[in-house]
């Protein structure tokens, strides 16, 4: 499936939960499949921290340019683009095409940087709703996302209950725990205290706070993987080889007895992930997206009563969690399931015994994919 | 109990596992209680990352100067200094009195900094053995430690089996998992990539890599606490108050909608811990001690067979773990227990149902303390 990105601009003001507003913004998006005559087969995909509107398919002439959920979405896949009109959208404040901190603030003529307004899950959903308006779609067959994307799916059912028939939230949670917030905060501090951050206005200094971004990504990666899968993939294996300062390849199999060189494969892997990430991800976007995670808490205005918070939802739900996910553990999904059942909502829930931790939601797992496939078959057959 | 630190200097060369050696070093230590006539009542306490020879008691005239294991050790306490002669020692490379990276290398006349040789658990045990030699103690009634200190206790039974009658390892592990190493590595990268680190020779620049130390400590703290206790202590509570740039106390109870200000109590707590730590802990010591943790793996030379590695041990053992410790989980202690039982060793094992995570080994928990008390009663009665 060859796809191409599109964009839609919105001249009107978008009021934000913070009290601020944003105007003159653009959303990058992609669509796959065909919108049917009664516009009833649209599926909106919401992304998590490090993803974009490029959800499925390939860009013409670019090998290995598969969308981030290409195992899940495409012709004949669980979310079948031969049946559904699937929309991927990049969120406001992200760094993959939609208006974000690296763009010019029309009010000042300067790059937003750290002045980009704080955005919440609810704000993103509002912006996504306007995109659907622009596409002429009133009601979506389903909204779907994993992790932070699942929070958006849940929020859709609360903010626009009449516009959503089904919500699919994978490896998600009704809010962050203290530990989740703690990991986000350490990552943010690593970025903010990098001297190249310049209070978030590093663009005008021609630098990027790569040190902080690397640390942030390394921390993130640890929380995305299970202890088990890390032991299986890396264990205590030593690095394969190391090139010393003179360009000599050191022999392997023995400790180097160094505090700064790479000894273990897991170190090599994490450093590589950190380096790669720091080349393309925007530091202010990292702060914004982790904060959106921190803030999300639909039960907050209901004295912590999630069931009461979800009472307005009318959609049917599929929730999926993974046994080894310690970031958003199954018990967090079960909290949502329970709150929905308390409201007598139609809920399907699958707890997949997968070894990969939080990352499992992005990976190919036959049981997981078949659960989603069955659910979308049901949606396609018009069962409500 | 009023105590005072002592030190012992060692002019002879100490060969290290790395192949390097260290000469002209000093160990800081403290002793509590009285060595009996046949010198059979000595107990050696080994410390973990952020601790020292100041294990118990108070320094004269200094309120709140309790040693780090004062709940455990002292007159009438589980390790009763009315019965035992307890020795606390600061390890080589640490920053609390023993020779370390901030001291002058006698070979060069310059501060060691990053040139301080890499030390291992085995090297520490060798240095501790020389301290015992200096104190005229051939055999110790027990060696005891928590976390990394437990690794030293275990290593004692392998390196000097004839000199140890009992070993007590609390919240410990036979080696680090990939995830454990990963957390250490992120912390080290935060320190090493802080521009104030200057390749580990920051002393001569008159700066300290505080940014990196703060991040390292914040990461560490997350791994010391359980998810449960973090939720119980902090949950999603907002900060109590915040002082803005104009010195005004902001009202609480609402989000500030900021990516850099403190919103949640857990953020405030972690920042405070990081700030405090960066004021006193040496960055090179942090690298050295986390590396000693990474390297420890007695089974390595036995093709990963821990039972074979522990075959030389002749001591009796007490192992204690805590149910919510996800850093060194109970299953890691059970690996040691199993390997000892495979060798038909005398092993007592207690798995304490405590909410505090890894930190539990430092805290007052009646069941935990009574298990240790009973074990030391048995030692005092001369049961072998």
XYZ file of C-alpha atoms in Angstrom:
768
model
C 0.000 0.000 0.000
C 1.596 3.251 -1.161
C 0.449 6.251 0.844
C 1.175 9.931 1.019
C 0.829 12.501 3.762
C -1.693 15.307 3.606
C -2.341 18.343 5.701
C -5.254 20.522 6.691
C -4.997 24.047 8.025
C -7.304 25.576 10.593
C -7.468 29.361 10.726
C -9.897 29.497 13.657
C -8.769 29.613 17.268
C -8.531 26.323 19.189
C -9.154 26.964 22.888
C -6.978 24.772 25.094
C -7.586 23.314 28.570
C -4.811 25.495 29.962
C -6.795 28.643 29.137
C -4.477 29.483 26.256
C -5.492 29.074 22.635
C -3.737 28.296 19.408
C -4.538 29.739 16.002
C -3.385 29.183 12.473
C -2.411 25.585 13.009
C -1.983 22.721 10.585
C -2.536 19.011 11.152
C -0.639 16.423 9.148
C -2.665 13.323 8.420
C -2.945 10.304 6.158
C -5.903 8.230 5.047
C -6.050 4.653 3.855
C -8.984 2.928 2.160
C -12.142 4.588 0.905
C -14.805 6.468 2.790
C -18.119 4.771 2.030
C -21.206 6.563 0.752
C -22.831 7.082 4.146
C -19.475 7.964 5.688
C -19.883 5.321 8.350
C -16.637 3.354 7.979
C -14.057 5.827 9.285
C -11.502 4.689 11.890
C -9.356 7.274 13.600
C -5.931 6.161 14.848
C -4.340 8.155 17.697
C -0.601 7.994 18.274
C 1.546 7.753 21.373
C 4.744 9.585 22.231
C 7.060 8.806 19.346
C 4.767 8.329 16.402
C 2.927 10.255 13.742
C 0.149 10.336 11.179
C 2.136 7.770 9.157
C 0.338 4.780 10.581
C 0.370 2.294 7.713
C 1.684 1.679 4.209
C 4.844 2.822 2.494
C 5.902 6.094 0.938
C 6.537 5.811 -2.795
C 10.151 4.963 -3.563
C 11.081 4.636 0.121
C 11.855 1.124 1.229
C 11.386 0.392 4.922
C 9.092 3.386 5.291
C 6.292 1.291 6.800
C 3.894 3.151 9.042
C 4.269 2.544 12.768
C 1.201 0.290 12.981
C 1.589 -1.401 9.616
C 1.222 -4.855 11.196
C -2.249 -3.827 12.332
C -3.625 -1.678 9.540
C -3.770 -2.230 5.784
C -5.511 -4.325 3.136
C -6.549 -7.638 4.674
C -5.012 -6.736 8.028
C -6.877 -6.688 11.373
C -8.021 -3.122 10.722
C -8.773 -3.850 7.087
C -8.416 -0.845 4.788
C -10.452 -2.718 2.159
C -13.379 -2.205 4.510
C -12.478 0.806 6.612
C -11.411 4.344 5.846
C -8.548 4.769 8.284
C -7.240 8.173 9.330
C -3.887 8.758 10.973
C -3.267 12.203 12.437
C -0.208 13.829 13.945
C -1.049 15.654 17.149
C -0.580 19.341 17.844
C 2.782 19.957 19.450
C 4.355 16.893 17.862
C 7.333 17.173 15.536
C 6.301 15.192 12.497
C 4.357 17.707 10.453
C 1.564 19.183 12.543
C 2.085 22.578 14.115
C 4.545 22.294 16.974
C 7.245 24.030 18.979
C 9.626 24.263 16.014
C 7.138 26.302 14.015
C 6.597 30.039 13.919
C 4.090 31.534 16.315
C 1.881 33.708 14.081
C 1.333 36.105 17.002
C 5.024 36.893 17.445
C 6.693 35.882 14.180
C 9.164 33.873 16.250
C 9.632 30.142 16.681
C 7.425 28.874 19.513
C 10.047 26.786 21.298
C 9.148 26.523 24.960
C 6.313 29.018 24.411
C 4.235 26.487 22.546
C 1.145 26.135 24.713
C 0.763 23.059 26.880
C -1.630 20.667 25.173
C -3.688 17.948 26.789
C -5.248 14.730 25.565
C -8.547 16.584 25.532
C -7.103 19.348 23.344
C -5.777 16.789 20.886
C -9.195 15.182 20.684
C -10.766 18.578 19.994
C -8.276 19.157 17.177
C -8.915 15.671 15.794
C -12.661 16.370 15.836
C -12.092 19.439 13.689
C -10.087 17.351 11.255
C -13.044 14.978 10.983
C -15.322 17.985 10.418
C -13.024 19.037 7.598
C -13.213 15.560 6.111
C -17.002 15.697 6.332
C -17.188 12.845 8.805
C -19.710 13.156 11.601
C -19.476 9.759 13.256
C -16.545 7.360 13.306
C -16.887 3.608 13.331
C -13.990 3.454 15.759
C -11.261 5.420 17.444
C -8.186 3.372 18.297
C -4.839 3.857 19.937
C -2.174 2.255 22.101
C -0.653 3.700 25.272
C -1.179 7.478 25.138
C -3.180 6.788 21.965
C -5.533 4.666 24.034
C -6.049 7.599 26.375
C -7.149 9.676 23.388
C -9.519 6.909 22.311
C -11.024 6.862 25.797
C -11.278 10.648 25.870
C -13.088 10.666 22.530
C -15.886 8.635 24.102
C -16.218 11.231 26.855
C -15.826 14.422 24.848
C -17.788 13.386 21.743
C -19.849 10.395 22.822
C -22.286 10.751 19.930
C -19.532 10.706 17.314
C -17.890 7.377 18.314
C -19.398 3.923 17.830
C -16.428 1.935 19.094
C -13.272 2.700 21.045
C -10.217 0.449 21.080
C -7.616 1.202 23.768
C -4.520 -0.997 23.834
C -1.916 -1.056 26.637
C -3.472 2.033 28.137
C -4.404 3.417 31.550
C -7.009 5.740 33.058
C -4.176 7.971 34.338
C -0.494 7.784 35.226
C 0.748 6.363 38.498
C 3.303 8.237 40.598
C 5.993 5.977 39.138
C 4.901 6.760 35.586
C 5.040 10.492 36.347
C 8.419 9.996 38.019
C 9.955 8.455 34.903
C 8.522 11.276 32.778
C 9.894 13.866 35.165
C 13.432 12.448 35.141
C 13.382 12.446 31.353
C 12.154 16.033 31.305
C 14.800 17.143 33.794
C 17.500 15.540 31.658
C 16.307 17.625 28.698
C 15.644 20.869 30.538
C 18.985 20.844 32.375
C 20.990 20.137 29.212
C 22.871 23.411 28.647
C 21.914 23.173 24.970
C 18.234 23.433 25.888
C 18.511 27.199 26.431
C 15.191 27.372 28.242
C 13.509 25.714 25.263
C 14.723 28.299 22.742
C 17.628 26.248 21.412
C 16.510 26.676 17.801
C 17.801 30.226 17.713
C 21.147 29.031 19.083
C 21.534 26.473 16.322
C 21.892 23.596 18.790
C 19.803 20.675 19.987
C 19.799 19.332 23.581
C 20.891 15.914 22.368
C 22.406 14.864 25.682
C 19.073 15.269 27.398
C 17.125 13.651 24.578
C 19.420 10.640 24.653
C 18.910 10.161 28.388
C 15.159 10.656 28.040
C 14.961 8.030 25.333
C 17.109 5.549 27.239
C 14.855 5.874 30.284
C 11.795 5.512 28.088
C 13.143 2.422 26.415
C 13.732 0.668 29.709
C 10.102 1.226 30.637
C 8.844 -0.006 27.261
C 10.489 -3.404 27.624
C 9.863 -6.144 30.146
C 12.612 -7.365 32.425
C 12.125 -10.812 30.850
C 12.527 -9.720 27.254
C 15.581 -7.649 28.142
C 17.143 -10.684 29.777
C 16.251 -12.823 26.804
C 17.509 -10.361 24.175
C 20.547 -9.026 26.008
C 20.993 -10.669 29.372
C 24.531 -10.074 30.572
C 26.070 -10.517 27.132
C 29.127 -8.425 26.482
C 29.281 -6.018 23.542
C 30.183 -7.686 20.279
C 33.213 -5.568 19.603
C 34.447 -2.157 20.471
C 36.651 0.176 18.510
C 39.191 1.886 20.715
C 40.491 5.437 20.442
C 43.151 4.295 17.944
C 40.558 2.704 15.701
C 41.560 -0.795 16.826
C 38.875 -3.398 17.306
C 39.193 -4.737 20.822
C 38.849 -8.405 21.477
C 35.618 -9.446 23.114
C 34.759 -11.891 25.820
C 36.557 -10.122 28.632
C 35.676 -7.134 30.703
C 37.359 -3.909 29.679
C 37.142 -2.669 33.260
C 35.936 0.748 32.230
C 33.195 2.952 33.617
C 32.629 4.786 30.345
C 33.166 2.259 27.547
C 30.459 -0.153 26.572
C 30.761 -3.495 28.343
C 27.332 -5.034 27.898
C 25.083 -5.399 24.855
C 22.225 -3.713 26.687
C 24.367 -0.577 27.015
C 25.161 -0.602 23.320
C 21.482 -1.029 22.475
C 20.339 1.792 24.741
C 23.025 4.201 23.567
C 22.096 3.457 19.950
C 18.412 4.082 20.673
C 19.258 7.319 22.446
C 21.535 8.553 19.683
C 19.031 7.783 16.951
C 16.190 9.473 18.810
C 18.194 12.612 19.531
C 18.736 13.075 15.793
C 15.088 13.557 14.951
C 12.911 14.164 17.985
C 12.134 17.660 19.196
C 12.977 18.359 22.830
C 10.008 20.645 23.447
C 7.702 18.042 21.921
C 9.083 15.506 24.403
C 8.162 17.802 27.277
C 4.701 18.520 25.885
C 3.771 14.912 25.192
C 4.980 13.580 28.519
C 3.014 16.351 30.229
C -0.118 15.418 28.315
C 0.364 11.921 29.722
C 0.798 13.277 33.260
C -2.308 15.445 33.054
C -4.684 12.857 31.654
C -7.090 11.858 34.397
C -10.768 11.806 33.423
C -11.767 10.799 36.958
C -10.222 13.940 38.454
C -13.372 16.037 38.127
C -15.395 13.203 39.624
C -13.471 12.894 42.870
C -11.424 10.073 41.455
C -14.514 8.027 40.599
C -13.698 6.587 37.175
C -17.083 4.919 36.769
C -18.795 8.267 37.190
C -16.343 9.858 34.748
C -17.119 7.246 32.099
C -20.881 7.427 32.548
C -21.247 9.754 29.551
C -19.597 7.281 27.172
C -21.974 5.472 24.847
C -19.459 3.670 22.623
C -18.670 -0.018 22.718
C -15.179 -0.826 23.875
C -12.324 -3.184 23.234
C -9.490 -3.051 25.747
C -6.277 -5.003 25.356
C -3.386 -5.287 27.794
C -0.186 -7.318 27.956
C 0.846 -9.400 30.945
C 4.473 -8.178 31.050
C 3.640 -4.501 30.542
C 4.827 -2.919 33.801
C 4.427 0.628 32.485
C 0.669 0.352 31.910
C 0.032 -2.942 33.619
C -3.070 -5.045 32.930
C -4.576 -3.894 36.225
C -4.768 -0.370 34.799
C -6.793 -1.607 31.825
C -8.961 -3.587 34.217
C -9.762 -0.378 36.072
C -11.224 0.980 32.850
C -13.056 -2.282 32.154
C -14.582 -2.244 35.618
C -15.665 1.383 35.354
C -17.327 0.669 32.002
C -19.063 -2.444 33.318
C -20.298 -0.419 36.287
C -22.008 1.703 33.644
C -23.308 -1.425 31.887
C -21.353 -0.622 28.750
C -20.501 -3.208 26.119
C -16.847 -4.064 26.810
C -14.534 -6.696 25.375
C -11.250 -7.193 27.167
C -8.228 -9.279 26.256
C -5.187 -9.754 28.444
C -2.494 -11.065 26.129
C 0.255 -13.241 27.585
C 3.127 -11.585 25.716
C 6.752 -11.294 26.807
C 7.559 -7.886 25.316
C 6.275 -5.472 27.915
C 4.630 -2.204 26.920
C 6.155 -2.376 23.435
C 3.973 -5.403 22.694
C 1.221 -3.110 21.449
C 3.379 -2.255 18.421
C 4.573 -5.799 17.719
C 3.265 -8.701 15.723
C 1.592 -11.129 18.091
C -0.868 -13.577 16.552
C -3.277 -13.624 19.505
C -3.287 -9.869 19.845
C -3.836 -9.277 16.134
C -6.602 -11.883 15.997
C -8.439 -10.260 18.911
C -8.399 -6.922 17.107
C -9.326 -8.570 13.803
C -12.355 -10.240 15.356
C -13.451 -6.978 16.926
C -13.202 -5.069 13.649
C -15.016 -7.888 11.832
C -17.842 -7.315 14.255
C -17.722 -3.555 13.598
C -17.738 -4.167 9.832
C -20.801 -6.373 10.170
C -22.517 -3.390 11.710
C -23.003 -4.939 15.109
C -23.200 -2.110 17.573
C 25.818 5.111 71.293
C 28.445 7.738 70.506
C 30.931 6.610 67.888
C 33.856 8.051 66.015
C 35.440 7.227 62.682
C 38.879 5.715 62.396
C 41.165 5.002 59.518
C 43.862 2.521 58.599
C 46.471 3.050 55.924
C 47.915 0.330 53.738
C 51.253 1.021 52.113
C 51.425 -2.276 50.218
C 50.031 -2.714 46.711
C 46.495 -4.059 46.350
C 46.192 -5.958 43.072
C 42.790 -5.455 41.433
C 40.715 -7.745 39.206
C 41.216 -5.333 36.304
C 44.952 -6.039 36.310
C 45.672 -2.613 37.771
C 46.774 -2.133 41.363
C 46.381 0.552 43.973
C 48.965 1.565 46.541
C 49.086 3.881 49.488
C 45.394 3.675 50.238
C 43.435 4.352 53.386
C 40.209 2.777 54.582
C 37.823 4.665 56.826
C 36.049 2.429 59.316
C 34.159 2.400 62.582
C 33.753 -0.234 65.250
C 30.998 -0.742 67.809
C 31.084 -3.040 70.807
C 34.073 -4.948 72.116
C 36.154 -7.626 70.491
C 36.093 -10.640 72.794
C 39.185 -12.448 74.046
C 39.243 -15.126 71.359
C 38.332 -12.568 68.687
C 35.353 -14.607 67.598
C 32.552 -12.057 67.810
C 33.387 -9.736 64.916
C 30.677 -8.799 62.419
C 31.649 -6.978 59.248
C 29.044 -4.731 57.631
C 29.367 -4.001 53.918
C 27.685 -0.971 52.399
C 25.755 -0.396 49.184
C 25.936 2.521 46.778
C 25.227 5.546 48.929
C 26.535 4.611 52.338
C 29.685 4.518 54.361
C 31.532 3.105 57.341
C 29.161 5.094 59.574
C 26.764 2.226 60.102
C 25.426 2.841 63.594
C 25.446 5.282 66.488
C 25.789 9.025 66.612
C 28.744 11.362 66.301
C 29.374 13.375 69.456
C 27.532 16.667 69.415
C 25.827 15.936 66.104
C 22.109 15.371 66.337
C 20.532 13.294 63.583
C 23.904 11.783 62.719
C 22.626 8.221 63.078
C 24.483 5.610 61.063
C 22.704 4.297 57.996
C 21.780 0.965 59.621
C 21.140 2.295 63.104
C 17.765 0.506 63.259
C 19.622 -2.775 62.870
C 22.853 -2.338 64.789
C 23.533 -1.110 68.302
C 23.133 -2.046 71.960
C 20.129 -4.385 72.284
C 19.364 -4.154 68.569
C 19.089 -7.144 66.203
C 22.835 -7.053 65.635
C 23.567 -6.430 69.288
C 26.766 -4.489 69.926
C 26.631 -5.657 73.549
C 27.470 -9.090 72.160
C 29.173 -8.440 68.849
C 32.126 -6.352 67.742
C 30.722 -4.705 64.650
C 32.921 -3.163 61.976
C 31.708 -0.728 59.345
C 34.081 0.029 56.493
C 33.948 2.501 53.635
C 34.921 0.876 50.356
C 37.786 1.875 48.109
C 36.615 4.343 45.486
C 33.799 5.659 47.661
C 33.635 9.283 48.688
C 33.164 9.150 52.435
C 36.690 8.837 53.732
C 38.428 5.881 52.139
C 40.771 6.498 49.231
C 38.764 7.445 46.183
C 38.719 9.429 42.949
C 38.913 12.782 44.731
C 42.212 11.886 46.346
C 45.734 12.318 45.048
C 47.268 9.483 43.087
C 50.674 8.923 44.752
C 52.117 7.832 41.406
C 51.315 11.105 39.639
C 50.774 13.648 42.382
C 47.476 14.538 40.726
C 43.894 13.897 41.732
C 42.740 10.502 40.437
C 39.432 11.623 38.998
C 38.432 9.273 36.203
C 41.845 7.572 36.465
C 40.921 5.900 39.720
C 41.121 2.210 38.882
C 37.925 0.265 38.379
C 37.185 -1.714 41.507
C 35.072 -4.821 41.825
C 33.181 -6.458 44.652
C 36.057 -8.946 44.883
C 38.593 -6.117 45.218
C 36.567 -4.563 48.019
C 36.463 -7.872 49.836
C 40.249 -8.182 49.485
C 40.675 -4.709 50.956
C 38.234 -5.525 53.779
C 40.226 -8.693 54.534
C 43.364 -6.608 54.953
C 41.487 -4.332 57.334
C 40.563 -7.386 59.396
C 44.218 -8.468 59.307
C 45.133 -5.051 60.630
C 42.585 -5.427 63.425
C 44.037 -8.841 64.261
C 40.856 -10.667 63.344
C 41.247 -13.951 61.528
C 37.664 -15.213 61.424
C 34.458 -13.203 61.523
C 31.282 -14.396 63.138
C 29.346 -12.853 60.278
C 29.581 -10.649 57.242
C 26.393 -8.772 56.455
C 25.102 -6.367 53.867
C 22.068 -5.252 51.891
C 21.841 -4.857 48.128
C 25.404 -4.381 46.841
C 26.478 -5.026 50.442
C 24.860 -8.448 50.214
C 26.943 -9.171 47.123
C 30.054 -8.432 49.160
C 28.817 -10.752 51.919
C 28.297 -13.503 49.357
C 31.687 -12.869 47.800
C 33.363 -13.117 51.204
C 32.147 -16.699 51.496
C 33.742 -17.500 48.123
C 37.009 -15.594 48.443
C 37.727 -16.302 52.109
C 35.529 -19.269 53.011
C 37.598 -20.169 56.064
C 37.304 -16.693 57.543
C 33.474 -16.418 57.563
C 31.145 -18.367 59.830
C 27.904 -16.714 58.727
C 26.851 -14.528 55.821
C 23.724 -12.365 55.825
C 22.645 -10.983 52.454
C 19.544 -8.785 52.407
C 17.713 -7.633 49.246
C 20.565 -8.895 47.137
C 21.125 -10.780 43.883
C 23.691 -13.152 42.385
C 24.233 -10.659 39.548
C 22.447 -7.803 37.797
C 19.776 -8.352 35.168
C 19.879 -6.524 31.851
C 17.325 -4.088 33.267
C 19.472 -3.426 36.336
C 22.481 -2.731 34.117
C 20.312 -0.548 31.893
C 19.305 1.722 34.766
C 22.943 1.978 35.870
C 24.024 2.824 32.357
C 21.469 5.616 31.931
C 22.605 7.121 35.217
C 26.247 6.911 34.145
C 25.507 8.477 30.773
C 23.719 11.346 32.500
C 26.864 11.992 34.547
C 29.435 11.420 31.819
C 27.638 13.610 29.268
C 27.209 16.506 31.705
C 29.571 19.166 30.310
C 30.786 19.778 33.871
C 32.101 16.196 34.047
C 35.162 17.108 31.950
C 35.997 13.474 31.285
C 36.028 12.819 35.027
C 38.605 15.516 35.786
C 36.126 18.141 36.925
C 37.962 18.726 40.208
C 40.660 20.739 38.456
C 37.948 22.856 36.788
C 36.379 23.711 40.110
C 32.985 22.355 39.055
C 30.827 19.343 39.820
C 28.578 17.572 37.263
C 25.514 18.218 39.372
C 23.061 17.970 36.504
C 24.159 14.410 35.839
C 24.260 13.463 39.500
C 20.733 14.762 39.992
C 19.403 12.682 37.115
C 21.334 9.627 38.302
C 19.865 9.939 41.768
C 16.343 10.492 40.513
C 16.567 7.325 38.402
C 18.026 5.427 41.331
C 15.287 6.591 43.654
C 12.561 5.357 41.350
C 14.121 1.900 41.380
C 14.481 1.892 45.163
C 10.769 2.398 45.742
C 7.859 0.178 44.865
C 5.099 1.386 42.577
C 2.685 0.807 45.473
C 4.536 2.880 48.034
C 4.992 5.691 45.522
C 1.261 5.696 44.894
C 0.562 5.623 48.596
C 3.029 8.380 49.495
C 2.553 10.637 46.489
C -0.043 9.266 44.097
C -1.179 12.017 41.781
C -1.144 14.683 44.482
C -0.242 18.146 43.295
C 2.661 20.052 44.805
C 1.837 21.795 48.047
C 2.832 25.221 46.871
C 5.148 26.747 44.385
C 7.033 29.976 44.531
C 7.013 31.760 41.200
C 9.793 33.851 39.661
C 8.560 36.927 41.556
C 8.699 35.138 44.878
C 4.916 34.782 44.974
C 3.404 31.634 46.385
C 1.080 30.225 43.764
C -2.252 28.826 44.767
C -2.487 25.051 44.698
C -5.160 22.648 43.614
C -5.088 23.456 39.926
C -2.723 22.499 37.190
C -0.191 25.137 36.279
C -0.054 23.785 32.729
C 3.695 23.942 32.595
C 6.251 21.467 31.312
C 9.022 22.732 33.578
C 7.409 23.759 36.849
C 6.561 21.205 39.476
C 2.987 19.988 39.214
C 3.027 16.774 41.226
C 4.401 15.941 44.660
C 6.428 13.071 43.242
C 8.311 15.551 41.056
C 9.072 17.736 44.023
C 10.295 14.743 46.010
C 12.569 13.469 43.252
C 14.035 16.885 42.515
C 14.778 17.355 46.187
C 16.484 13.963 46.399
C 18.517 14.720 43.303
C 19.567 18.168 44.517
C 20.598 16.880 47.932
C 22.609 14.008 46.474
C 24.434 16.215 43.979
C 25.724 18.326 46.869
C 27.753 15.550 48.453
C 28.199 12.533 46.222
C 31.220 12.177 43.961
C 30.456 11.618 40.289
C 33.388 9.281 39.695
C 32.380 7.252 42.725
C 28.931 6.861 41.221
C 30.440 5.435 38.065
C 32.749 3.097 39.975
C 30.123 1.720 42.319
C 27.516 1.122 39.623
C 30.193 -0.648 37.574
C 31.085 -2.872 40.523
C 27.416 -3.838 40.603
C 27.396 -4.573 36.866
C 30.505 -6.731 37.045
C 29.519 -8.875 40.016
C 28.715 -12.345 38.722
C 30.322 -15.207 40.647
C 28.748 -17.758 38.292
C 30.510 -16.264 35.258
C 33.607 -18.436 35.578
C 31.395 -21.472 36.043
C 29.469 -21.161 32.786
C 26.652 -19.432 34.597
C 26.233 -22.300 37.066
C 25.664 -20.546 40.375
C 25.562 -23.773 42.385
C 29.028 -24.661 41.152
C 30.251 -21.131 41.899
C 28.999 -21.362 45.477
C 30.425 -24.837 46.107
C 33.484 -23.385 47.847
C 31.400 -21.534 50.439
C 31.373 -23.121 53.875
C 29.518 -20.413 55.822
C 25.964 -20.629 57.041
C 23.606 -18.196 55.366
C 20.665 -15.949 56.065
C 19.012 -14.428 53.013
C 16.210 -11.895 53.242
C 14.184 -10.382 50.412
C 11.163 -8.101 50.191
C 8.061 -8.883 48.156
C 7.776 -5.448 46.510
C 11.477 -5.098 45.679
C 11.468 -5.004 41.878
C 15.129 -4.011 41.663
C 16.448 -7.152 43.365
C 13.268 -9.177 43.416
C 12.762 -12.137 45.780
C 13.362 -14.530 42.902
C 16.948 -13.291 42.728
C 17.495 -14.181 46.404
C 15.831 -17.520 45.764
C 18.410 -18.245 43.067
C 21.099 -17.906 45.730
C 19.114 -20.002 48.195
C 18.659 -22.755 45.634
C 22.341 -22.758 44.659
C 23.314 -23.041 48.337
C 20.815 -25.827 48.978
C 22.179 -27.632 45.919
C 25.455 -27.587 47.845
C 23.697 -28.758 51.030
C 24.609 -25.575 52.832
C 22.809 -24.346 55.931
C 20.502 -21.603 54.646
C 17.759 -19.602 56.299
C 15.579 -17.540 53.995
C 12.900 -14.971 54.785
C 10.716 -13.272 52.218
C 9.251 -10.263 53.961
C 5.896 -8.927 52.806
C 6.841 -5.247 52.917
C 5.427 -2.423 50.802
C 8.575 -0.322 50.448
C 10.418 -1.938 47.568
C 14.195 -2.217 47.585
C 14.508 0.497 50.225
C 12.859 -1.826 52.734
C 16.261 -3.226 53.686
C 17.113 0.110 55.315
C 13.776 0.622 57.029
C 12.291 -0.400 60.319
C 10.060 -3.400 59.762
C 9.279 -5.521 62.805
C 9.215 -8.859 60.975
C 12.443 -8.139 59.134
C 14.259 -6.982 62.255
C 13.039 -9.976 64.248
C 14.280 -12.405 61.600
C 17.740 -10.861 61.771
C 17.609 -10.749 65.581
C 16.786 -14.432 65.779
C 19.604 -15.280 63.406
C 22.162 -13.289 65.388
C 20.879 -14.816 68.628
C 21.714 -18.149 67.099
C 25.180 -16.909 66.108
C 25.770 -15.559 69.618
C 24.832 -18.907 71.115
C 27.646 -20.364 69.061
C 25.449 -22.529 66.882
C 27.283 -23.017 63.650
